[in-house]
Short mmCIF file of C-alpha atoms and ligand atoms in Angstrom, two decimals:
data_model
loop_
_atom_site.label_atom_id
_atom_site.label_comp_id
_atom_site.label_asym_id
_atom_site.label_seq_id
_atom_site.Cartn_x
_atom_site.Cartn_y
_atom_site.Cartn_z
CA MET V 1 -4.92 -21.22 -40.75
CA LEU V 2 -3.03 -18.06 -40.07
CA VAL V 3 -0.22 -18.70 -42.53
CA ASP V 4 0.56 -20.74 -45.55
CA ASP V 5 4.28 -20.53 -45.54
CA HIS V 6 6.71 -23.26 -46.40
CA SER V 7 9.89 -21.74 -45.10
CA SER V 8 11.39 -23.24 -41.95
CA PRO V 9 11.53 -21.45 -38.61
CA SER V 10 15.25 -20.99 -39.22
CA ASP V 11 14.52 -19.27 -42.53
CA GLN V 12 12.05 -17.08 -40.76
CA GLU V 13 14.65 -16.13 -38.22
CA LYS V 14 17.03 -15.07 -40.98
CA ASN V 15 14.39 -12.69 -42.29
CA THR V 16 13.72 -10.93 -39.03
CA THR V 17 15.24 -7.66 -37.92
CA THR V 18 18.75 -7.53 -36.62
CA ASP V 19 17.50 -5.96 -33.39
CA GLN V 20 17.54 -9.31 -31.71
CA GLU V 21 21.05 -10.10 -32.82
CA GLU V 22 22.17 -6.90 -31.13
CA GLN V 23 20.60 -7.96 -27.85
CA PRO V 24 23.16 -9.09 -25.28
CA GLN V 25 22.63 -12.77 -24.50
CA GLN V 26 21.27 -13.22 -21.01
CA PRO V 27 21.38 -16.58 -19.25
CA LEU V 28 18.00 -18.25 -18.97
CA VAL V 29 16.87 -18.43 -15.38
CA ILE V 30 13.21 -19.25 -14.86
CA LYS V 31 11.86 -17.52 -11.78
CA LYS V 32 8.42 -16.62 -12.97
CA ILE V 33 6.04 -18.48 -15.26
CA ALA V 34 2.79 -17.05 -16.59
CA CYS V 35 -0.05 -18.78 -18.35
CA ILE V 36 -2.60 -16.93 -20.46
CA GLY V 37 -5.90 -18.82 -20.16
CA ALA V 38 -7.26 -20.10 -16.84
CA GLY V 39 -9.28 -22.95 -18.32
CA TYR V 40 -9.35 -26.73 -18.08
CA VAL V 41 -5.73 -26.89 -19.20
CA GLY V 42 -4.18 -23.67 -17.87
CA GLY V 43 -5.60 -24.08 -14.36
CA PRO V 44 -4.55 -27.67 -13.61
CA THR V 45 -1.25 -27.52 -15.54
CA MET V 46 0.00 -24.43 -13.75
CA SER V 47 -1.25 -25.65 -10.37
CA VAL V 48 0.86 -28.79 -10.76
CA ILE V 49 3.93 -26.76 -11.79
CA ALA V 50 3.40 -24.61 -8.68
CA THR V 51 3.27 -27.66 -6.41
CA LYS V 52 6.42 -29.13 -7.96
CA CYS V 53 8.47 -25.92 -8.13
CA HIS V 54 8.04 -23.87 -4.97
CA ASP V 55 10.84 -21.52 -6.03
CA ILE V 56 9.01 -20.48 -9.20
CA GLN V 57 6.21 -17.92 -9.07
CA VAL V 58 3.32 -19.18 -11.21
CA ILE V 59 0.81 -16.68 -12.57
CA ILE V 60 -2.44 -17.68 -14.23
CA TYR V 61 -3.91 -14.81 -16.16
CA ASP V 62 -7.31 -14.65 -17.85
CA MET V 63 -9.30 -11.82 -19.36
CA ASN V 64 -12.46 -13.32 -17.87
CA GLN V 65 -12.80 -11.65 -14.46
CA GLN V 66 -15.56 -14.04 -13.36
CA ARG V 67 -13.35 -17.05 -14.02
CA ILE V 68 -10.43 -15.54 -12.10
CA ASP V 69 -12.71 -14.64 -9.20
CA ALA V 70 -13.89 -18.25 -9.10
CA TRP V 71 -10.28 -19.53 -9.07
CA ASN V 72 -9.66 -17.22 -6.12
CA SER V 73 -12.78 -18.39 -4.27
CA ALA V 74 -13.69 -21.53 -2.33
CA GLU V 75 -15.66 -22.84 -5.32
CA LEU V 76 -13.26 -23.42 -8.22
CA PRO V 77 -14.65 -22.90 -11.73
CA ILE V 78 -13.91 -26.48 -12.81
CA PHE V 79 -14.20 -29.83 -11.11
CA GLU V 80 -11.23 -32.14 -11.38
CA PRO V 81 -10.28 -34.78 -8.77
CA GLY V 82 -7.33 -33.59 -6.66
CA LEU V 83 -7.34 -30.07 -8.10
CA GLU V 84 -8.91 -28.26 -5.19
CA GLU V 85 -6.37 -29.64 -2.72
CA ILE V 86 -3.34 -28.46 -4.67
CA VAL V 87 -4.84 -25.06 -5.49
CA MET V 88 -5.67 -24.46 -1.83
CA GLU V 89 -2.17 -25.55 -0.84
CA ARG V 90 -0.25 -23.24 -3.21
CA ARG V 91 -2.65 -20.33 -3.84
CA GLY V 92 -1.25 -17.08 -2.48
CA LYS V 93 2.18 -18.65 -2.05
CA ASN V 94 3.62 -19.30 -5.49
CA LEU V 95 0.34 -19.74 -7.37
CA HIS V 96 -1.64 -16.64 -8.33
CA PHE V 97 -4.78 -16.13 -10.39
CA THR V 98 -5.06 -12.65 -11.82
CA THR V 99 -6.42 -10.30 -14.47
CA ASP V 100 -3.38 -8.05 -14.06
CA TYR V 101 -1.54 -8.32 -17.39
CA GLN V 102 1.64 -6.77 -16.03
CA GLN V 103 2.25 -10.07 -14.22
CA VAL V 104 2.45 -11.76 -17.62
CA VAL V 105 4.79 -9.12 -18.98
CA ASP V 106 7.16 -9.64 -16.06
CA SER V 107 7.40 -13.41 -16.50
CA ASP V 108 10.29 -15.36 -18.04
CA VAL V 109 8.15 -18.06 -19.61
CA ILE V 110 4.65 -17.39 -20.97
CA PHE V 111 2.35 -20.26 -21.80
CA LEU V 112 -0.52 -19.69 -24.23
CA SER V 113 -3.34 -21.90 -23.05
CA VAL V 114 -6.30 -20.19 -24.65
CA ASN V 115 -9.16 -21.91 -26.41
CA THR V 116 -8.82 -22.89 -30.07
CA PRO V 117 -12.38 -23.87 -31.01
CA THR V 118 -13.59 -24.96 -34.42
CA LYS V 119 -14.42 -21.94 -36.58
CA TYR V 120 -18.12 -21.39 -37.01
CA TYR V 121 -17.86 -18.69 -39.67
CA GLY V 122 -16.06 -17.82 -42.89
CA VAL V 123 -13.30 -19.80 -44.57
CA GLY V 124 -12.82 -23.21 -42.99
CA LYS V 125 -16.18 -22.93 -41.18
CA GLY V 126 -16.97 -26.12 -39.28
CA ARG V 127 -13.46 -27.54 -39.68
CA ALA V 128 -10.53 -25.18 -39.21
CA ALA V 129 -9.37 -24.16 -35.76
CA ASP V 130 -10.21 -20.59 -34.86
CA LEU V 131 -6.89 -19.07 -33.92
CA LYS V 132 -8.18 -15.61 -33.09
CA TYR V 133 -7.46 -16.03 -29.36
CA VAL V 134 -3.91 -17.27 -29.99
CA GLU V 135 -3.32 -14.43 -32.41
CA SER V 136 -4.64 -11.77 -30.04
CA CYS V 137 -2.34 -13.13 -27.30
CA ALA V 138 0.65 -12.81 -29.62
CA ARG V 139 -0.29 -9.25 -30.55
CA GLN V 140 -0.75 -8.25 -26.94
CA LEU V 141 2.61 -9.74 -25.98
CA ARG V 142 4.32 -7.94 -28.84
CA ASP V 143 2.77 -4.62 -27.85
CA THR V 144 3.51 -4.88 -24.14
CA ILE V 145 6.89 -6.59 -23.87
CA LYS V 146 9.51 -4.11 -24.98
CA SER V 147 12.76 -5.77 -24.01
CA GLY V 148 14.38 -8.81 -22.42
CA ARG V 149 14.18 -12.44 -23.33
CA LYS V 150 10.94 -14.44 -23.17
CA ILE V 151 10.07 -18.01 -23.91
CA ILE V 152 6.60 -18.25 -25.43
CA VAL V 153 5.10 -21.71 -25.09
CA GLU V 154 2.19 -22.90 -27.22
CA LYS V 155 0.20 -25.05 -24.83
CA SER V 156 -3.05 -24.73 -26.78
CA THR V 157 -3.72 -27.36 -29.43
CA VAL V 158 -3.06 -25.67 -32.75
CA PRO V 159 -2.71 -26.59 -36.42
CA THR V 160 0.76 -27.38 -37.67
CA ARG V 161 2.74 -24.23 -38.51
CA THR V 162 0.88 -21.97 -36.08
CA SER V 163 4.20 -21.28 -34.38
CA ILE V 164 5.34 -19.47 -37.53
CA ALA V 165 2.35 -17.16 -37.32
CA VAL V 166 2.97 -16.49 -33.63
CA LYS V 167 6.63 -15.75 -34.31
CA ARG V 168 5.81 -13.42 -37.19
CA ILE V 169 3.40 -11.41 -35.08
CA LEU V 170 5.79 -11.20 -32.14
CA GLU V 171 8.55 -9.92 -34.38
CA SER V 172 6.45 -7.54 -36.41
CA GLY V 173 6.42 -4.57 -34.03
CA GLU V 174 8.81 -2.22 -32.36
CA SER V 175 9.71 -4.54 -29.52
CA LYS V 176 13.38 -5.12 -28.83
CA ALA V 177 12.64 -8.26 -26.86
CA ARG V 178 13.86 -11.67 -27.92
CA PHE V 179 11.06 -14.21 -28.21
CA ASP V 180 11.73 -17.93 -28.51
CA ILE V 181 8.73 -20.05 -29.42
CA LEU V 182 8.24 -23.55 -28.10
CA SER V 183 5.42 -25.97 -28.71
CA ASN V 184 4.46 -27.95 -25.62
CA PRO V 185 1.07 -29.55 -26.28
CA GLU V 186 -0.90 -30.91 -23.37
CA PHE V 187 -1.96 -34.54 -23.27
CA LEU V 188 -3.95 -34.53 -20.02
CA ALA V 189 -7.42 -36.04 -20.00
CA GLU V 190 -10.17 -34.32 -18.08
CA GLY V 191 -11.26 -36.36 -15.10
CA THR V 192 -7.68 -37.54 -14.51
CA ALA V 193 -5.89 -34.25 -15.24
CA ILE V 194 -3.95 -34.01 -12.00
CA SER V 195 -2.60 -37.54 -12.03
CA ASP V 196 -1.86 -37.23 -15.77
CA LEU V 197 0.12 -34.07 -15.09
CA GLN V 198 1.93 -35.53 -12.11
CA ASN V 199 2.83 -38.71 -13.93
CA PRO V 200 2.70 -38.07 -17.68
CA ASP V 201 3.50 -40.74 -20.28
CA ARG V 202 5.61 -38.07 -21.94
CA VAL V 203 6.14 -34.34 -22.10
CA LEU V 204 6.60 -33.11 -25.63
CA ILE V 205 8.63 -29.99 -26.37
CA GLY V 206 9.09 -28.77 -29.92
CA GLY V 207 11.38 -25.91 -30.75
CA GLU V 208 14.41 -24.51 -32.50
CA ASP V 209 16.35 -22.84 -29.74
CA GLU V 210 18.27 -25.41 -27.72
CA GLU V 211 18.70 -23.17 -24.71
CA SER V 212 14.98 -22.49 -24.41
CA ILE V 213 14.17 -26.17 -24.84
CA ARG V 214 16.63 -26.99 -22.06
CA ALA V 215 15.16 -24.34 -19.79
CA LEU V 216 11.61 -25.64 -20.18
CA SER V 217 12.72 -29.28 -19.95
CA SER V 218 14.46 -28.50 -16.67
CA VAL V 219 11.14 -27.33 -15.18
CA TYR V 220 9.42 -30.60 -16.05
CA GLU V 221 12.42 -32.68 -15.04
CA ARG V 222 11.82 -31.62 -11.43
CA TRP V 223 9.23 -34.42 -11.37
CA VAL V 224 9.14 -36.12 -14.78
CA PRO V 225 11.87 -38.68 -15.55
CA LYS V 226 14.27 -37.22 -18.12
CA GLU V 227 13.63 -39.96 -20.67
CA ARG V 228 9.96 -39.01 -20.78
CA VAL V 229 10.71 -35.45 -21.87
CA ILE V 230 10.77 -35.71 -25.64
CA THR V 231 12.04 -32.96 -27.90
CA THR V 232 11.20 -32.51 -31.59
CA ASN V 233 11.01 -29.74 -34.11
CA LEU V 234 8.12 -27.30 -33.76
CA TRP V 235 5.93 -28.79 -36.42
CA SER V 236 6.27 -32.41 -35.34
CA SER V 237 5.21 -31.32 -31.89
CA GLU V 238 2.17 -29.40 -33.15
CA LEU V 239 1.14 -32.25 -35.43
CA SER V 240 1.73 -34.99 -32.85
CA LYS V 241 -0.95 -33.56 -30.59
CA LEU V 242 -3.55 -33.66 -33.35
CA VAL V 243 -2.52 -37.16 -34.38
CA ALA V 244 -2.64 -38.44 -30.79
CA ASN V 245 -6.23 -37.26 -30.36
CA CYS V 246 -7.25 -38.62 -33.76
CA MET V 247 -5.85 -42.03 -32.91
CA LEU V 248 -7.52 -42.15 -29.51
CA ALA V 249 -10.86 -41.15 -31.01
CA GLN V 250 -10.33 -43.60 -33.85
CA ARG V 251 -10.09 -46.49 -31.38
CA ILE V 252 -13.41 -45.49 -29.82
CA SER V 253 -15.09 -45.07 -33.19
CA SER V 254 -13.75 -48.45 -34.31
CA MET V 255 -15.34 -50.14 -31.31
CA ASN V 256 -18.55 -48.16 -31.70
CA ALA V 257 -18.78 -49.27 -35.33
CA ILE V 258 -18.23 -52.87 -34.26
CA SER V 259 -20.85 -52.50 -31.50
CA ALA V 260 -23.52 -52.04 -34.17
CA LEU V 261 -22.31 -55.22 -35.83
CA CYS V 262 -22.36 -57.05 -32.50
CA GLU V 263 -26.00 -56.21 -31.97
CA LYS V 264 -26.83 -57.79 -35.33
CA THR V 265 -24.65 -60.88 -35.03
CA GLY V 266 -24.91 -61.91 -31.42
CA ALA V 267 -21.29 -61.07 -30.62
CA ASP V 268 -20.74 -59.13 -27.39
CA ILE V 269 -18.75 -55.90 -27.71
CA GLN V 270 -17.20 -56.21 -24.25
CA GLN V 271 -15.97 -59.71 -25.02
CA VAL V 272 -14.62 -58.56 -28.38
CA SER V 273 -12.95 -55.55 -26.78
CA PHE V 274 -11.33 -57.71 -24.10
CA ALA V 275 -10.09 -60.29 -26.60
CA VAL V 276 -8.75 -57.67 -29.01
CA GLY V 277 -7.18 -55.52 -26.29
CA LYS V 278 -5.23 -58.47 -24.89
CA ASP V 279 -2.99 -58.23 -27.93
CA THR V 280 -0.05 -56.23 -26.63
CA ARG V 281 0.31 -54.61 -30.04
CA ILE V 282 -3.16 -53.14 -29.58
CA GLY V 283 -3.58 -52.69 -25.82
CA SER V 284 -6.80 -52.41 -23.85
CA LYS V 285 -7.25 -48.66 -23.42
CA PHE V 286 -9.83 -46.63 -25.35
CA LEU V 287 -11.58 -49.75 -26.62
CA GLN V 288 -14.85 -49.24 -24.74
CA ALA V 289 -17.92 -48.81 -26.90
CA SER V 290 -20.37 -46.17 -25.75
CA VAL V 291 -23.02 -43.73 -26.84
CA GLY V 292 -20.20 -41.75 -28.47
CA PHE V 293 -17.20 -39.71 -27.41
CA GLY V 294 -17.49 -36.07 -26.41
CA GLY V 295 -15.31 -33.39 -24.92
CA SER V 296 -13.88 -30.20 -26.28
CA CYS V 297 -10.93 -31.81 -28.02
CA PHE V 298 -11.55 -34.95 -30.03
CA GLN V 299 -13.99 -33.62 -32.60
CA LYS V 300 -12.26 -30.25 -32.83
CA ASP V 301 -8.82 -31.77 -33.32
CA ILE V 302 -10.01 -34.33 -35.88
CA LEU V 303 -11.71 -31.53 -37.83
CA ASN V 304 -8.51 -29.56 -37.54
CA LEU V 305 -6.49 -32.40 -39.07
CA VAL V 306 -9.14 -32.94 -41.74
CA TYR V 307 -8.95 -29.26 -42.65
CA LEU V 308 -5.18 -29.38 -42.74
CA ALA V 309 -5.25 -32.39 -45.08
CA ASP V 310 -7.79 -30.69 -47.35
CA HIS V 311 -5.74 -27.51 -47.30
CA TYR V 312 -2.72 -29.41 -48.57
CA ASN V 313 -4.87 -31.07 -51.23
CA LEU V 314 -4.95 -34.50 -49.64
CA PRO V 315 -8.69 -35.32 -49.87
CA GLU V 316 -8.17 -39.05 -49.24
CA VAL V 317 -6.40 -38.32 -45.97
CA ALA V 318 -9.12 -35.88 -44.98
CA LYS V 319 -11.87 -38.39 -45.78
CA TYR V 320 -10.12 -41.14 -43.85
CA PHE V 321 -10.01 -39.15 -40.61
CA TYR V 322 -13.44 -37.58 -41.10
CA GLY V 323 -14.89 -41.09 -40.87
CA ILE V 324 -14.11 -41.06 -37.14
CA ILE V 325 -16.60 -38.24 -36.62
CA GLU V 326 -19.19 -39.81 -38.90
CA ILE V 327 -19.17 -42.99 -36.82
CA ASN V 328 -19.48 -40.93 -33.64
CA ASN V 329 -22.55 -39.14 -34.99
CA PHE V 330 -23.97 -42.44 -36.21
CA GLN V 331 -23.57 -43.93 -32.75
CA ARG V 332 -25.39 -41.06 -31.03
CA GLU V 333 -28.23 -41.15 -33.54
CA ARG V 334 -28.43 -44.92 -33.37
CA PHE V 335 -28.81 -44.75 -29.60
CA ALA V 336 -31.56 -42.10 -29.71
CA LYS V 337 -33.42 -44.00 -32.43
CA LYS V 338 -33.21 -47.18 -30.37
CA VAL V 339 -34.84 -45.43 -27.42
CA ILE V 340 -37.65 -44.06 -29.56
CA HIS V 341 -38.19 -47.37 -31.30
CA LYS V 342 -38.30 -49.36 -28.08
CA LEU V 343 -40.76 -46.97 -26.50
CA PHE V 344 -43.29 -48.03 -29.14
CA ASN V 345 -42.05 -45.47 -31.65
CA THR V 346 -43.13 -42.49 -29.62
CA VAL V 347 -41.65 -40.63 -26.69
CA SER V 348 -44.01 -37.69 -26.98
CA GLY V 349 -45.06 -36.56 -23.50
CA LYS V 350 -43.21 -39.46 -21.86
CA LYS V 351 -40.92 -38.86 -18.93
CA ILE V 352 -37.40 -39.95 -19.84
CA CYS V 353 -34.70 -39.82 -17.19
CA VAL V 354 -31.17 -39.01 -18.34
CA LEU V 355 -28.41 -39.98 -15.92
CA GLY V 356 -25.28 -38.01 -16.71
CA PHE V 357 -24.75 -34.88 -18.75
CA ALA V 358 -20.96 -34.37 -18.47
CA PHE V 359 -19.02 -35.79 -21.42
CA LYS V 360 -17.30 -38.27 -19.08
CA LYS V 361 -17.16 -39.04 -15.38
CA ASP V 362 -15.21 -36.94 -12.88
CA THR V 363 -15.58 -33.70 -14.80
CA SER V 364 -18.16 -30.95 -14.94
CA ASP V 365 -17.30 -30.26 -18.58
CA THR V 366 -20.20 -30.65 -21.02
CA ARG V 367 -18.52 -29.53 -24.22
CA GLU V 368 -19.57 -31.79 -27.11
CA THR V 369 -21.09 -34.28 -24.68
CA SER V 370 -23.16 -36.99 -26.35
CA SER V 371 -25.93 -36.22 -23.85
CA ILE V 372 -26.66 -32.95 -25.63
CA PHE V 373 -27.20 -34.71 -28.94
CA VAL V 374 -29.26 -37.56 -27.53
CA CYS V 375 -31.44 -35.11 -25.57
CA LYS V 376 -31.89 -33.00 -28.71
CA SER V 377 -33.19 -35.99 -30.67
CA LEU V 378 -35.62 -36.88 -27.88
CA LEU V 379 -36.73 -33.29 -27.43
CA GLU V 380 -37.51 -33.06 -31.13
CA GLU V 381 -39.85 -36.01 -30.48
CA ARG V 382 -41.38 -34.02 -27.60
CA ALA V 383 -40.19 -36.17 -24.72
CA LYS V 384 -40.20 -34.77 -21.18
CA ILE V 385 -36.55 -35.13 -20.22
CA HIS V 386 -35.45 -35.17 -16.57
CA ILE V 387 -31.70 -34.88 -16.22
CA TYR V 388 -29.50 -35.66 -13.25
CA ASP V 389 -25.74 -35.17 -13.17
CA PRO V 390 -23.62 -35.10 -9.98
CA LYS V 391 -21.47 -32.15 -11.11
CA VAL V 392 -23.17 -30.25 -13.91
CA THR V 393 -25.33 -27.29 -12.95
CA LYS V 394 -28.87 -26.65 -14.13
CA LYS V 395 -27.69 -23.37 -15.63
CA GLN V 396 -25.13 -25.17 -17.80
CA ILE V 397 -27.58 -27.83 -18.95
CA MET V 398 -30.26 -25.29 -19.93
CA TYR V 399 -27.66 -23.18 -21.71
CA ASP V 400 -26.33 -26.15 -23.67
CA MET V 401 -29.77 -27.35 -24.64
CA LYS V 402 -30.93 -23.91 -25.72
CA SER V 403 -27.76 -23.48 -27.75
CA ILE V 404 -28.16 -26.76 -29.61
CA MET V 405 -31.88 -26.26 -30.21
CA ASN V 406 -31.25 -22.76 -31.54
CA ASP V 407 -28.56 -24.11 -33.82
CA CYS V 408 -25.89 -21.90 -32.29
CA TYR V 409 -24.04 -24.54 -30.27
CA ASP V 410 -20.69 -23.60 -31.75
CA GLY V 411 -21.39 -19.99 -32.40
CA ASP V 412 -22.46 -16.73 -30.91
CA PHE V 413 -25.31 -16.86 -28.50
CA SER V 414 -27.66 -14.03 -29.30
CA ALA V 415 -30.48 -12.61 -27.23
CA LYS V 416 -32.77 -14.38 -29.68
CA MET V 417 -31.93 -17.62 -27.92
CA GLU V 418 -33.82 -16.56 -24.80
CA SER V 419 -37.04 -15.75 -26.59
CA SER V 420 -37.15 -18.27 -29.43
CA ARG V 421 -39.64 -21.07 -29.86
CA GLU V 422 -36.82 -23.58 -29.41
CA SER V 423 -35.85 -22.07 -26.07
CA GLU V 424 -39.45 -22.30 -24.90
CA LEU V 425 -39.42 -25.94 -25.95
CA VAL V 426 -36.38 -26.46 -23.75
CA GLU V 427 -37.91 -24.57 -20.83
CA SER V 428 -41.08 -26.64 -20.90
CA ASN V 429 -39.58 -30.07 -21.58
CA ILE V 430 -36.15 -30.20 -19.93
CA PHE V 431 -36.05 -30.58 -16.15
CA VAL V 432 -32.92 -30.78 -14.06
CA SER V 433 -32.96 -32.68 -10.77
CA THR V 434 -30.51 -32.63 -7.91
CA ASP V 435 -31.93 -35.95 -6.69
CA PRO V 436 -31.45 -38.97 -8.98
CA TYR V 437 -34.41 -40.85 -7.48
CA GLU V 438 -36.69 -37.92 -8.20
CA ALA V 439 -35.40 -37.84 -11.80
CA MET V 440 -36.10 -41.57 -12.23
CA SER V 441 -39.45 -41.65 -10.44
CA ASP V 442 -42.42 -42.28 -12.72
CA ALA V 443 -40.18 -42.41 -15.80
CA HIS V 444 -40.82 -44.64 -18.80
CA ALA V 445 -37.12 -45.07 -19.38
CA ILE V 446 -33.71 -44.37 -17.86
CA LEU V 447 -30.80 -43.48 -20.11
CA VAL V 448 -27.28 -43.78 -18.68
CA LEU V 449 -25.20 -41.38 -20.73
CA THR V 450 -22.16 -40.73 -18.49
CA GLU V 451 -20.21 -43.43 -16.63
CA TRP V 452 -20.36 -41.82 -13.16
CA ASP V 453 -19.53 -44.44 -10.50
CA GLU V 454 -22.50 -43.51 -8.33
CA PHE V 455 -24.91 -44.73 -11.02
CA LYS V 456 -23.77 -48.28 -10.22
CA GLN V 457 -24.69 -47.87 -6.55
CA TYR V 458 -28.36 -46.97 -6.86
CA ASP V 459 -31.13 -49.11 -5.42
CA TYR V 460 -32.59 -50.22 -8.74
CA LYS V 461 -35.27 -52.30 -7.07
CA ARG V 462 -36.65 -49.12 -5.55
CA VAL V 463 -36.19 -47.31 -8.86
CA PHE V 464 -38.08 -50.06 -10.75
CA GLU V 465 -40.99 -49.93 -8.36
CA GLY V 466 -41.39 -46.21 -8.91
CA MET V 467 -41.29 -46.38 -12.72
CA LYS V 468 -43.92 -46.73 -15.42
CA LYS V 469 -44.15 -50.27 -16.81
CA PRO V 470 -42.66 -51.67 -18.90
CA ALA V 471 -39.61 -50.04 -17.33
CA TYR V 472 -36.78 -49.50 -19.80
CA LEU V 473 -33.14 -48.95 -19.08
CA PHE V 474 -30.74 -47.92 -21.85
CA ASP V 475 -27.18 -48.21 -20.66
CA GLY V 476 -25.12 -46.06 -23.04
CA ARG V 477 -21.92 -46.79 -21.14
CA ASN V 478 -22.28 -50.50 -20.37
CA ILE V 479 -21.61 -49.89 -16.67
CA LEU V 480 -24.62 -51.57 -15.07
CA ASN V 481 -25.15 -55.23 -14.24
CA ARG V 482 -27.62 -56.33 -16.83
CA LYS V 483 -28.50 -59.66 -15.25
CA ASP V 484 -29.41 -58.01 -11.94
CA LEU V 485 -31.50 -55.40 -13.69
CA GLU V 486 -33.35 -57.98 -15.75
CA THR V 487 -34.01 -60.04 -12.64
CA ILE V 488 -35.62 -56.97 -11.09
CA GLY V 489 -37.81 -56.67 -14.17
CA PHE V 490 -36.19 -53.99 -16.34
CA ASP V 491 -36.04 -54.19 -20.11
CA VAL V 492 -32.37 -53.49 -20.67
CA TYR V 493 -30.48 -52.29 -23.72
CA GLN V 494 -26.69 -52.09 -23.67
CA ILE V 495 -24.38 -50.97 -26.44
CA GLY V 496 -23.10 -53.79 -28.63
CA LYS V 497 -24.97 -56.56 -26.85
CA GLN V 498 -27.64 -58.84 -28.12
CA GLU V 499 -31.09 -57.87 -26.96
CA SER V 500 -32.97 -60.34 -24.81
CA HIS V 501 -36.70 -60.19 -24.18
CA MET V 502 -36.57 -56.55 -25.11
CA ALA V 503 -36.07 -57.44 -28.75
CA ASP V 504 -39.73 -57.17 -29.67
CA TRP V 505 -42.39 -54.98 -28.23
N1 NAD X 1 -9.65 -29.49 -22.16
C1 NAD X 1 -8.79 -30.46 -22.39
O1 NAD X 1 -8.96 -31.58 -21.95
C2 NAD X 1 -7.57 -30.18 -23.22
C3 NAD X 1 -6.53 -31.13 -23.22
C4 NAD X 1 -5.40 -30.87 -23.96
C5 NAD X 1 -5.31 -29.71 -24.71
N2 NAD X 1 -6.33 -28.81 -24.73
C6 NAD X 1 -6.18 -27.58 -25.50
O2 NAD X 1 -5.81 -26.54 -24.61
C7 NAD X 1 -6.38 -25.29 -25.04
C8 NAD X 1 -7.20 -24.70 -23.92
O3 NAD X 1 -8.28 -25.57 -23.64
P1 NAD X 1 -9.20 -25.40 -22.36
O4 NAD X 1 -10.06 -26.60 -22.31
O5 NAD X 1 -8.34 -25.05 -21.20
O6 NAD X 1 -10.03 -24.10 -22.80
P2 NAD X 1 -10.97 -23.19 -21.87
O7 NAD X 1 -11.99 -22.63 -22.78
O8 NAD X 1 -11.38 -23.95 -20.67
O9 NAD X 1 -10.00 -22.02 -21.36
C9 NAD X 1 -9.46 -21.05 -22.21
C10 NAD X 1 -9.37 -19.75 -21.40
O10 NAD X 1 -8.62 -18.81 -22.18
C11 NAD X 1 -9.14 -17.52 -21.90
N3 NAD X 1 -8.72 -16.61 -22.97
C12 NAD X 1 -9.00 -16.66 -24.29
N4 NAD X 1 -8.37 -15.66 -24.93
C13 NAD X 1 -7.69 -14.96 -24.01
C14 NAD X 1 -6.85 -13.82 -24.06
N5 NAD X 1 -6.56 -13.23 -25.22
N6 NAD X 1 -6.35 -13.36 -22.91
C15 NAD X 1 -6.62 -13.96 -21.73
N7 NAD X 1 -7.39 -15.06 -21.61
C16 NAD X 1 -7.92 -15.56 -22.75
C17 NAD X 1 -10.64 -17.74 -21.83
O11 NAD X 1 -11.26 -16.69 -21.11
C18 NAD X 1 -10.71 -19.09 -21.10
O12 NAD X 1 -10.85 -18.92 -19.71
C19 NAD X 1 -7.17 -25.61 -26.29
O13 NAD X 1 -6.37 -25.36 -27.42
C20 NAD X 1 -7.43 -27.09 -26.18
O14 NAD X 1 -7.60 -27.71 -27.42
C21 NAD X 1 -7.45 -29.03 -23.98
#
């Protein structure tokens, strides 16, 4: 955490220089919005604002030239359904991707949408959010904006009270500018980002300054019904984002925990999920058991909350939420162990086909994907792993696997990674196919690790004929028709379902 300060934002304001009080009040007219960070959040969020507000110039700035070049090319740096269409429609009109910082300086509203990964060093290692990118943004803004009035919007997911740190930094220099800080966390889900942004359940704006809150609300109210734009104080807004992700992940971990019980008792996780989800107090979403959740946010944000609870000396609270991650790890390990066990306790030298490497369907994002962890376990057992994913590149897969095998998945990637024994292990045992049938051909087992729709369409009769026998299929997403597969001759394992003839060797 950047600060440990218990005064309120209003108290903080009282302590700041009188320079701002001397500033003449200017009416807030938003003509230009900038976003620092052209990632999975900054890119889609700003593109949607640009499509909804043609009269506002929208600037997406990033320090990564390669990323900006990709945003300005025909091949966007991220895959998200519907994104390409809106970028192509507004780019060059009121949507601009740039590395020119002056464009940020000239904007009325500046979103901070930089990454806030889990710290992998020093105090809070493995739990606290690393706020170095947020902090460096604040310092750069302070040093470059000398006058005027700016609304600074925290879009990144941050620990509660980060806004105080941002405000302190902004007001610590010579600048005569007035900065108002708002918290506006993003609730989009990758894979459905554009529709989530176009039709959000709610937009949350936390802040102190009514006029700034109104100004930002009025941007969203161009397309979001007024009653869905919620305003709170800064800290409720910051904390709500963490709590929302914890509760979503908690639902998945609850079902994953129950899936293990189902396999022992003969209950069926999908039937349980359906029956439980029918209760309107519970609802049906996020109740699907799987090989484990992934993505850049859930684990990071849970750890963030756990760290926050520990920091405020609430170990019971920390332990309670940490259990969500423990169940997720348990589920991944359980799945990998099941594969090894079923393949007669050895996968050494055996061709295993992995279908899906992205952490969920309809995204190319692999951050924290369960596939990485399952592949790691199998690689440690010396399996020959052939991976197919419709959207993830070979380069990304090899990079992720080398990172995890070199134990620097969350950290700095040194040159050592290229030459290490672990990297050689990856090079000689991980193969990436662009053709799913090639990946499945001659395999001992198929593992479905992402729920891509196309996996349901394959000709599994053809696949079965080309496989080693007995032919195993481990459906880590419960998306395939088990009866059909068993009729063809597969030995099928699905999460949270009783095993049939596969039960014994
Ligand atoms: N990915 C999601 O689904 C999601 C959803 C909701 C919220 N969030 C939160 O939004 C934030 C951003 O996430 P993301 O997935 O877009 O991250 P990302 O890693 O895809 O993008 C962050 C971008 O910020 C840039 N950056 C970092 N520091 C910078 C600086 N000082 N100046 C200019 N550019 C800088 C990086 O180069 C990178 O391109 C995180 O806090 C995350 O927790 C993410």
